[in-house]
């Protein structure tokens, strides 16, 4: 699992303005498959019961992967019990140059919805609920095909997926339910070779996505109302390196056609958006590499965001002009990265607690007036010795409206400062202790900045003992049992924070993991 900070909109499309999480499986990386299985069982605070199992069977060029999980919890508030279960499977065949496979799965989720609390309710008992009957539930199914081929210096990849989702809820005393059918295909070709005497990587691809949402139950939208979307994009990206000077130049461009309609909306969305990026990195000596990048990116409302909007108003695409400057340093057991970024956004898609949505004037996803998000991030790691690793993350950020009635105000729910310090200690063979402290500064719960969510600090600790193929672990989250909340959505006329969603107190989890 790799987190790539900065815009990735050229390769990955809408939604990749802030960064990309890339998950590479062992099969996808070309690692040899072998028979293996593992079982995980856990229990703990708030009635937690969790079990997971995975298995891989490999023979010749064939392999089968299966996974299942089940998680139940009473929750840290009244009417917050939840149940999750999921199953998935994939079958693939591969040889020296070709990989073909199919995959599928389902997952189901149901949780009570205790609702928000006033400041007085939170002070008296943060476990209480405003509703004992409201809930949210969803079931998702997916199936897909994939293929990968290596032909000379080319890597060719094709992917096709179909997904369905059935969502059901009771909120503000009214039912709301919808179903979604979505389909997407992706084609990508990657060539790694030489451009003259210089190493060069060239990528070209095409993405095509369709989804259709149908309202099943709603107080404000007739049952059967449909929304449709179709996106089709072409993209190209090239990375050219000068090994002798340690220079790399990256150029990319993406063009995407957007077509969205909603039966209850007076407007439709039919336009083209584009993303581009120019990046330059340079080795500066002594283990230091500097980089600079400028880009344009965009984001579209996903089907869930699109389902919680004003039915009469179409959400516009969010666009952003992004700039990033940074440096990385590595020397032996130590690494350091410092990064400054700025994103100037138009039509940022976000939640307005007072917006007119599917439940009336109780919140909706809207397009904000122009905003600017910028900040400074520091990441540091150091291996003190073979048994002790330290990591530090510091972030200073600013998110403000630059136009409209809230010009100069902070965007809600964005803390200005965060610090996280973690340590991993292996005091003896088979023993591992990890822990950390996270501090988050105060933040505003509304656009007018009339009140604040208090800052907080939490700590966690985990001990694990490995005994042959088994791992026994005990973890504690919110070690000091800190009473705090990270989300609230309003201020009273007196400037008191309200619409509070409390976080859990101290939680303890004991687990056993067994590998076969």
PDB file of C-alpha atoms in Angstrom, residues 227-472:
ATOM      1  CA  UNK A 227     -30.041  10.025 -12.180  1.00  0.00           C
ATOM      2  CA  UNK A 228     -27.518   8.985 -14.805  1.00  0.00           C
ATOM      3  CA  UNK A 229     -23.855   9.703 -15.459  1.00  0.00           C
ATOM      4  CA  UNK A 230     -21.383   8.778 -18.177  1.00  0.00           C
ATOM      5  CA  UNK A 231     -17.692   9.684 -18.164  1.00  0.00           C
ATOM      6  CA  UNK A 232     -15.194   8.844 -20.908  1.00  0.00           C
ATOM      7  CA  UNK A 233     -11.548   9.901 -20.740  1.00  0.00           C
ATOM      8  CA  UNK A 234      -8.257   9.629 -22.620  1.00  0.00           C
ATOM      9  CA  UNK A 235      -4.939  10.358 -20.943  1.00  0.00           C
ATOM     10  CA  UNK A 236      -1.225  10.352 -21.697  1.00  0.00           C
ATOM     11  CA  UNK A 237       1.796  10.728 -19.399  1.00  0.00           C
ATOM     12  CA  UNK A 238       5.547  10.719 -20.033  1.00  0.00           C
ATOM     13  CA  UNK A 239       8.510  10.584 -17.630  1.00  0.00           C
ATOM     14  CA  UNK A 240      11.970  11.339 -19.051  1.00  0.00           C
ATOM     15  CA  UNK A 241      15.142  10.928 -16.975  1.00  0.00           C
ATOM     16  CA  UNK A 242      18.713  12.247 -17.262  1.00  0.00           C
ATOM     17  CA  UNK A 243      20.677   9.738 -15.110  1.00  0.00           C
ATOM     18  CA  UNK A 244      23.975  11.626 -15.209  1.00  0.00           C
ATOM     19  CA  UNK A 245      22.461  14.767 -13.685  1.00  0.00           C
ATOM     20  CA  UNK A 246      19.722  13.096 -11.603  1.00  0.00           C
ATOM     21  CA  UNK A 247      16.972  15.041 -13.381  1.00  0.00           C
ATOM     22  CA  UNK A 248      13.481  13.774 -14.199  1.00  0.00           C
ATOM     23  CA  UNK A 249      10.795  15.614 -16.179  1.00  0.00           C
ATOM     24  CA  UNK A 250       7.158  14.503 -16.025  1.00  0.00           C
ATOM     25  CA  UNK A 251       4.379  15.696 -18.349  1.00  0.00           C
ATOM     26  CA  UNK A 252       0.771  14.516 -18.416  1.00  0.00           C
ATOM     27  CA  UNK A 253      -2.634  15.395 -19.850  1.00  0.00           C
ATOM     28  CA  UNK A 254      -6.167  14.016 -19.428  1.00  0.00           C
ATOM     29  CA  UNK A 255      -9.357  14.942 -21.303  1.00  0.00           C
ATOM     30  CA  UNK A 256     -12.681  13.686 -19.965  1.00  0.00           C
ATOM     31  CA  UNK A 257     -16.228  14.044 -21.229  1.00  0.00           C
ATOM     32  CA  UNK A 258     -18.919  14.354 -18.542  1.00  0.00           C
ATOM     33  CA  UNK A 259     -22.632  13.738 -18.985  1.00  0.00           C
ATOM     34  CA  UNK A 260     -24.860  13.803 -15.897  1.00  0.00           C
ATOM     35  CA  UNK A 261     -28.598  14.194 -15.561  1.00  0.00           C
ATOM     36  CA  UNK A 262     -31.131  14.003 -12.728  1.00  0.00           C
ATOM     37  CA  UNK A 263     -34.842  13.723 -13.451  1.00  0.00           C
ATOM     38  CA  UNK A 264     -35.801  16.243 -10.743  1.00  0.00           C
ATOM     39  CA  UNK A 265     -33.146  18.793 -11.747  1.00  0.00           C
ATOM     40  CA  UNK A 266     -33.831  21.605 -14.172  1.00  0.00           C
ATOM     41  CA  UNK A 267     -30.259  21.439 -15.472  1.00  0.00           C
ATOM     42  CA  UNK A 268     -27.970  18.723 -16.810  1.00  0.00           C
ATOM     43  CA  UNK A 269     -24.200  18.485 -16.937  1.00  0.00           C
ATOM     44  CA  UNK A 270     -22.736  17.935 -20.395  1.00  0.00           C
ATOM     45  CA  UNK A 271     -19.207  19.245 -20.790  1.00  0.00           C
ATOM     46  CA  UNK A 272     -15.541  18.322 -21.010  1.00  0.00           C
ATOM     47  CA  UNK A 273     -12.962  18.706 -18.274  1.00  0.00           C
ATOM     48  CA  UNK A 274      -9.221  18.376 -18.513  1.00  0.00           C
ATOM     49  CA  UNK A 275      -6.335  17.783 -16.165  1.00  0.00           C
ATOM     50  CA  UNK A 276      -2.645  18.342 -16.747  1.00  0.00           C
ATOM     51  CA  UNK A 277       0.573  18.253 -14.774  1.00  0.00           C
ATOM     52  CA  UNK A 278       4.193  19.329 -15.197  1.00  0.00           C
ATOM     53  CA  UNK A 279       6.724  18.025 -12.701  1.00  0.00           C
ATOM     54  CA  UNK A 280      10.485  18.292 -12.306  1.00  0.00           C
ATOM     55  CA  UNK A 281      12.699  16.517  -9.785  1.00  0.00           C
ATOM     56  CA  UNK A 282      16.427  17.058  -9.317  1.00  0.00           C
ATOM     57  CA  UNK A 283      19.026  15.240  -7.250  1.00  0.00           C
ATOM     58  CA  UNK A 284      20.921  17.899  -5.296  1.00  0.00           C
ATOM     59  CA  UNK A 285      23.593  15.738  -3.703  1.00  0.00           C
ATOM     60  CA  UNK A 286      24.133  14.462  -0.146  1.00  0.00           C
ATOM     61  CA  UNK A 287      20.993  12.326  -0.425  1.00  0.00           C
ATOM     62  CA  UNK A 288      18.717  15.306  -1.182  1.00  0.00           C
ATOM     63  CA  UNK A 289      16.206  15.410  -4.049  1.00  0.00           C
ATOM     64  CA  UNK A 290      14.149  18.519  -4.743  1.00  0.00           C
ATOM     65  CA  UNK A 291      10.934  18.602  -6.744  1.00  0.00           C
ATOM     66  CA  UNK A 292       8.364  21.053  -8.065  1.00  0.00           C
ATOM     67  CA  UNK A 293       5.035  20.368  -9.698  1.00  0.00           C
ATOM     68  CA  UNK A 294       2.167  22.415 -11.100  1.00  0.00           C
ATOM     69  CA  UNK A 295      -1.105  20.940 -12.254  1.00  0.00           C
ATOM     70  CA  UNK A 296      -4.788  21.335 -12.972  1.00  0.00           C
ATOM     71  CA  UNK A 297      -7.167  18.733 -11.581  1.00  0.00           C
ATOM     72  CA  UNK A 298     -10.889  18.167 -11.230  1.00  0.00           C
ATOM     73  CA  UNK A 299     -13.354  16.175  -9.172  1.00  0.00           C
ATOM     74  CA  UNK A 300     -16.899  15.044  -9.863  1.00  0.00           C
ATOM     75  CA  UNK A 301     -19.530  14.225  -7.280  1.00  0.00           C
ATOM     76  CA  UNK A 302     -19.625  10.467  -6.752  1.00  0.00           C
ATOM     77  CA  UNK A 303     -22.924   8.620  -6.706  1.00  0.00           C
ATOM     78  CA  UNK A 304     -23.286   8.882  -2.910  1.00  0.00           C
ATOM     79  CA  UNK A 305     -22.596  12.631  -2.902  1.00  0.00           C
ATOM     80  CA  UNK A 306     -24.936  13.036  -5.860  1.00  0.00           C
ATOM     81  CA  UNK A 307     -27.675  11.297  -3.833  1.00  0.00           C
ATOM     82  CA  UNK A 308     -27.543  13.847  -0.989  1.00  0.00           C
ATOM     83  CA  UNK A 309     -27.987  17.090  -2.892  1.00  0.00           C
ATOM     84  CA  UNK A 310     -30.759  19.550  -3.613  1.00  0.00           C
ATOM     85  CA  UNK A 311     -32.780  17.569  -6.193  1.00  0.00           C
ATOM     86  CA  UNK A 312     -33.362  20.735  -8.227  1.00  0.00           C
ATOM     87  CA  UNK A 313     -29.693  21.770  -8.499  1.00  0.00           C
ATOM     88  CA  UNK A 314     -26.988  19.882 -10.412  1.00  0.00           C
ATOM     89  CA  UNK A 315     -23.580  19.721  -8.740  1.00  0.00           C
ATOM     90  CA  UNK A 316     -20.896  21.240 -10.961  1.00  0.00           C
ATOM     91  CA  UNK A 317     -17.413  19.707 -11.361  1.00  0.00           C
ATOM     92  CA  UNK A 318     -14.840  20.874  -8.838  1.00  0.00           C
ATOM     93  CA  UNK A 319     -11.661  22.227 -10.445  1.00  0.00           C
ATOM     94  CA  UNK A 320      -8.315  23.062  -8.886  1.00  0.00           C
ATOM     95  CA  UNK A 321      -5.009  24.704  -9.821  1.00  0.00           C
ATOM     96  CA  UNK A 322      -2.348  22.935  -7.800  1.00  0.00           C
ATOM     97  CA  UNK A 323       1.251  23.821  -6.972  1.00  0.00           C
ATOM     98  CA  UNK A 324       3.703  21.730  -4.975  1.00  0.00           C
ATOM     99  CA  UNK A 325       7.342  22.284  -3.955  1.00  0.00           C
ATOM    100  CA  UNK A 326       9.330  19.922  -1.775  1.00  0.00           C
ATOM    101  CA  UNK A 327      12.527  18.089  -0.946  1.00  0.00           C
ATOM    102  CA  UNK A 328      13.392  14.572   0.200  1.00  0.00           C
ATOM    103  CA  UNK A 329      16.501  13.535   2.123  1.00  0.00           C
ATOM    104  CA  UNK A 330      17.707  10.054   2.976  1.00  0.00           C
ATOM    105  CA  UNK A 331      20.918   9.030   4.713  1.00  0.00           C
ATOM    106  CA  UNK A 332      21.327   5.558   6.167  1.00  0.00           C
ATOM    107  CA  UNK A 333      18.596   4.929   8.764  1.00  0.00           C
ATOM    108  CA  UNK A 334      17.096   8.421   8.483  1.00  0.00           C
ATOM    109  CA  UNK A 335      14.641   9.976   6.030  1.00  0.00           C
ATOM    110  CA  UNK A 336      13.020  13.403   5.834  1.00  0.00           C
ATOM    111  CA  UNK A 337      10.543  15.056   3.466  1.00  0.00           C
ATOM    112  CA  UNK A 338       9.325  18.654   3.534  1.00  0.00           C
ATOM    113  CA  UNK A 339       6.481  19.667   1.206  1.00  0.00           C
ATOM    114  CA  UNK A 340       4.580  22.906   0.550  1.00  0.00           C
ATOM    115  CA  UNK A 341       1.362  22.803  -1.454  1.00  0.00           C
ATOM    116  CA  UNK A 342      -1.393  25.133  -2.612  1.00  0.00           C
ATOM    117  CA  UNK A 343      -4.704  24.346  -4.335  1.00  0.00           C
ATOM    118  CA  UNK A 344      -6.959  27.122  -5.649  1.00  0.00           C
ATOM    119  CA  UNK A 345     -10.395  25.528  -6.026  1.00  0.00           C
ATOM    120  CA  UNK A 346     -13.548  26.472  -7.895  1.00  0.00           C
ATOM    121  CA  UNK A 347     -16.894  24.827  -7.114  1.00  0.00           C
ATOM    122  CA  UNK A 348     -15.377  22.723  -4.325  1.00  0.00           C
ATOM    123  CA  UNK A 349     -17.824  19.937  -3.481  1.00  0.00           C
ATOM    124  CA  UNK A 350     -18.623  19.758   0.225  1.00  0.00           C
ATOM    125  CA  UNK A 351     -21.317  19.396   2.860  1.00  0.00           C
ATOM    126  CA  UNK A 352     -23.486  22.333   3.924  1.00  0.00           C
ATOM    127  CA  UNK A 353     -25.339  21.504   7.193  1.00  0.00           C
ATOM    128  CA  UNK A 354     -28.035  24.056   6.315  1.00  0.00           C
ATOM    129  CA  UNK A 355     -28.381  22.982   2.687  1.00  0.00           C
ATOM    130  CA  UNK A 356     -31.686  21.823   1.247  1.00  0.00           C
ATOM    131  CA  UNK A 357     -31.216  18.100   0.626  1.00  0.00           C
ATOM    132  CA  UNK A 358     -33.262  14.902   0.354  1.00  0.00           C
ATOM    133  CA  UNK A 359     -34.559  15.350   3.938  1.00  0.00           C
ATOM    134  CA  UNK A 360     -35.393  19.041   3.529  1.00  0.00           C
ATOM    135  CA  UNK A 361     -33.292  21.874   5.032  1.00  0.00           C
ATOM    136  CA  UNK A 362     -31.164  19.508   7.128  1.00  0.00           C
ATOM    137  CA  UNK A 363     -28.000  19.368   5.043  1.00  0.00           C
ATOM    138  CA  UNK A 364     -26.859  18.722   1.487  1.00  0.00           C
ATOM    139  CA  UNK A 365     -23.751  18.431  -0.662  1.00  0.00           C
ATOM    140  CA  UNK A 366     -23.214  21.700  -2.526  1.00  0.00           C
ATOM    141  CA  UNK A 367     -20.662  23.623  -4.583  1.00  0.00           C
ATOM    142  CA  UNK A 368     -18.764  26.079  -2.371  1.00  0.00           C
ATOM    143  CA  UNK A 369     -17.686  29.538  -3.414  1.00  0.00           C
ATOM    144  CA  UNK A 370     -13.997  29.712  -4.392  1.00  0.00           C
ATOM    145  CA  UNK A 371     -11.626  28.287  -1.770  1.00  0.00           C
ATOM    146  CA  UNK A 372      -7.873  27.964  -1.283  1.00  0.00           C
ATOM    147  CA  UNK A 373      -6.164  25.119   0.539  1.00  0.00           C
ATOM    148  CA  UNK A 374      -2.459  25.382   1.306  1.00  0.00           C
ATOM    149  CA  UNK A 375      -0.043  24.038   3.832  1.00  0.00           C
ATOM    150  CA  UNK A 376       3.327  22.693   4.882  1.00  0.00           C
ATOM    151  CA  UNK A 377       3.931  19.010   5.674  1.00  0.00           C
ATOM    152  CA  UNK A 378       6.925  17.370   7.334  1.00  0.00           C
ATOM    153  CA  UNK A 379       7.522  13.611   7.441  1.00  0.00           C
ATOM    154  CA  UNK A 380      10.520  12.167   9.264  1.00  0.00           C
ATOM    155  CA  UNK A 381      11.618   8.645  10.161  1.00  0.00           C
ATOM    156  CA  UNK A 382      14.669   7.275  11.946  1.00  0.00           C
ATOM    157  CA  UNK A 383      15.800   3.760  12.823  1.00  0.00           C
ATOM    158  CA  UNK A 384      17.523   4.292  16.175  1.00  0.00           C
ATOM    159  CA  UNK A 385      18.825   0.727  16.053  1.00  0.00           C
ATOM    160  CA  UNK A 386      17.703  -2.682  14.819  1.00  0.00           C
ATOM    161  CA  UNK A 387      14.970  -2.765  17.483  1.00  0.00           C
ATOM    162  CA  UNK A 388      13.537   0.778  17.506  1.00  0.00           C
ATOM    163  CA  UNK A 389      11.956   2.897  14.735  1.00  0.00           C
ATOM    164  CA  UNK A 390      10.579   6.431  15.173  1.00  0.00           C
ATOM    165  CA  UNK A 391       8.245   8.397  12.869  1.00  0.00           C
ATOM    166  CA  UNK A 392       7.072  12.011  13.002  1.00  0.00           C
ATOM    167  CA  UNK A 393       4.396  13.756  10.930  1.00  0.00           C
ATOM    168  CA  UNK A 394       3.699  17.486  11.255  1.00  0.00           C
ATOM    169  CA  UNK A 395       1.170  19.427   9.169  1.00  0.00           C
ATOM    170  CA  UNK A 396       0.350  23.138   9.050  1.00  0.00           C
ATOM    171  CA  UNK A 397      -2.649  23.869   6.845  1.00  0.00           C
ATOM    172  CA  UNK A 398      -4.997  26.659   5.861  1.00  0.00           C
ATOM    173  CA  UNK A 399      -8.340  26.218   4.093  1.00  0.00           C
ATOM    174  CA  UNK A 400     -10.217  29.459   3.418  1.00  0.00           C
ATOM    175  CA  UNK A 401     -12.942  30.932   1.274  1.00  0.00           C
ATOM    176  CA  UNK A 402     -11.540  33.470  -1.189  1.00  0.00           C
ATOM    177  CA  UNK A 403     -14.895  34.632  -2.598  1.00  0.00           C
ATOM    178  CA  UNK A 404     -18.531  34.885  -1.562  1.00  0.00           C
ATOM    179  CA  UNK A 405     -20.212  35.807   1.728  1.00  0.00           C
ATOM    180  CA  UNK A 406     -17.683  33.787   3.769  1.00  0.00           C
ATOM    181  CA  UNK A 407     -14.588  35.303   2.127  1.00  0.00           C
ATOM    182  CA  UNK A 408     -11.663  35.136   4.567  1.00  0.00           C
ATOM    183  CA  UNK A 409     -13.321  32.493   6.763  1.00  0.00           C
ATOM    184  CA  UNK A 410     -11.970  29.006   7.366  1.00  0.00           C
ATOM    185  CA  UNK A 411     -13.577  26.072   5.582  1.00  0.00           C
ATOM    186  CA  UNK A 412     -15.318  24.000   8.228  1.00  0.00           C
ATOM    187  CA  UNK A 413     -13.749  20.865   9.749  1.00  0.00           C
ATOM    188  CA  UNK A 414     -10.142  21.621   8.757  1.00  0.00           C
ATOM    189  CA  UNK A 415      -7.702  21.719  11.714  1.00  0.00           C
ATOM    190  CA  UNK A 416      -4.843  24.156  11.188  1.00  0.00           C
ATOM    191  CA  UNK A 417      -2.168  22.022  12.869  1.00  0.00           C
ATOM    192  CA  UNK A 418      -1.640  18.303  13.463  1.00  0.00           C
ATOM    193  CA  UNK A 419       1.296  16.397  14.961  1.00  0.00           C
ATOM    194  CA  UNK A 420       1.729  12.616  15.151  1.00  0.00           C
ATOM    195  CA  UNK A 421       4.642  10.780  16.776  1.00  0.00           C
ATOM    196  CA  UNK A 422       4.901   6.986  16.576  1.00  0.00           C
ATOM    197  CA  UNK A 423       7.385   4.350  17.720  1.00  0.00           C
ATOM    198  CA  UNK A 424       7.864   0.654  16.947  1.00  0.00           C
ATOM    199  CA  UNK A 425       9.980  -1.282  19.451  1.00  0.00           C
ATOM    200  CA  UNK A 426      11.054  -4.927  19.232  1.00  0.00           C
ATOM    201  CA  UNK A 427      12.629  -5.581  22.665  1.00  0.00           C
ATOM    202  CA  UNK A 428      13.169  -9.315  22.087  1.00  0.00           C
ATOM    203  CA  UNK A 429      12.560 -11.984  19.488  1.00  0.00           C
ATOM    204  CA  UNK A 430       8.830 -12.427  18.955  1.00  0.00           C
ATOM    205  CA  UNK A 431       7.866  -9.338  20.957  1.00  0.00           C
ATOM    206  CA  UNK A 432       6.701  -6.051  19.395  1.00  0.00           C
ATOM    207  CA  UNK A 433       5.367  -2.879  21.009  1.00  0.00           C
ATOM    208  CA  UNK A 434       4.007   0.011  18.967  1.00  0.00           C
ATOM    209  CA  UNK A 435       2.380   3.217  20.058  1.00  0.00           C
ATOM    210  CA  UNK A 436       1.828   6.811  19.218  1.00  0.00           C
ATOM    211  CA  UNK A 437       0.463  10.189  20.188  1.00  0.00           C
ATOM    212  CA  UNK A 438      -1.609  12.389  17.880  1.00  0.00           C
ATOM    213  CA  UNK A 439      -2.449  16.044  18.521  1.00  0.00           C
ATOM    214  CA  UNK A 440      -5.025  17.958  16.484  1.00  0.00           C
ATOM    215  CA  UNK A 441      -5.676  21.690  16.864  1.00  0.00           C
ATOM    216  CA  UNK A 442      -9.094  23.306  17.089  1.00  0.00           C
ATOM    217  CA  UNK A 443     -11.284  23.723  14.010  1.00  0.00           C
ATOM    218  CA  UNK A 444     -14.500  25.430  13.000  1.00  0.00           C
ATOM    219  CA  UNK A 445     -17.801  23.512  12.655  1.00  0.00           C
ATOM    220  CA  UNK A 446     -19.514  26.161  10.517  1.00  0.00           C
ATOM    221  CA  UNK A 447     -18.791  28.514   7.618  1.00  0.00           C
ATOM    222  CA  UNK A 448     -19.304  31.661   9.713  1.00  0.00           C
ATOM    223  CA  UNK A 449     -16.587  30.539  12.194  1.00  0.00           C
ATOM    224  CA  UNK A 450     -18.779  31.497  15.154  1.00  0.00           C
ATOM    225  CA  UNK A 451     -17.482  28.720  17.431  1.00  0.00           C
ATOM    226  CA  UNK A 452     -14.749  26.080  17.607  1.00  0.00           C
ATOM    227  CA  UNK A 453     -14.317  22.333  17.989  1.00  0.00           C
ATOM    228  CA  UNK A 454     -11.688  22.035  20.753  1.00  0.00           C
ATOM    229  CA  UNK A 455      -8.278  20.605  19.975  1.00  0.00           C
ATOM    230  CA  UNK A 456      -7.412  17.215  21.412  1.00  0.00           C
ATOM    231  CA  UNK A 457      -4.609  14.713  21.880  1.00  0.00           C
ATOM    232  CA  UNK A 458      -4.973  10.934  21.883  1.00  0.00           C
ATOM    233  CA  UNK A 459      -2.586   8.035  22.406  1.00  0.00           C
ATOM    234  CA  UNK A 460      -2.661   4.384  21.388  1.00  0.00           C
ATOM    235  CA  UNK A 461      -0.604   1.336  22.342  1.00  0.00           C
ATOM    236  CA  UNK A 462      -0.309  -2.217  20.992  1.00  0.00           C
ATOM    237  CA  UNK A 463       1.648  -5.258  22.144  1.00  0.00           C
ATOM    238  CA  UNK A 464       2.057  -8.349  19.944  1.00  0.00           C
ATOM    239  CA  UNK A 465       3.732 -11.675  20.615  1.00  0.00           C
ATOM    240  CA  UNK A 466       4.578 -13.997  17.727  1.00  0.00           C
ATOM    241  CA  UNK A 467       4.692 -17.677  18.600  1.00  0.00           C
ATOM    242  CA  UNK A 468       5.408 -19.804  15.569  1.00  0.00           C
ATOM    243  CA  UNK A 469       2.585 -19.236  13.053  1.00  0.00           C
ATOM    244  CA  UNK A 470       0.437 -17.400  15.632  1.00  0.00           C
ATOM    245  CA  UNK A 471       0.354 -13.767  16.721  1.00  0.00           C
ATOM    246  CA  UNK A 472      -1.336 -12.760  19.978  1.00  0.00           C
TER     247      UNK A 472
END
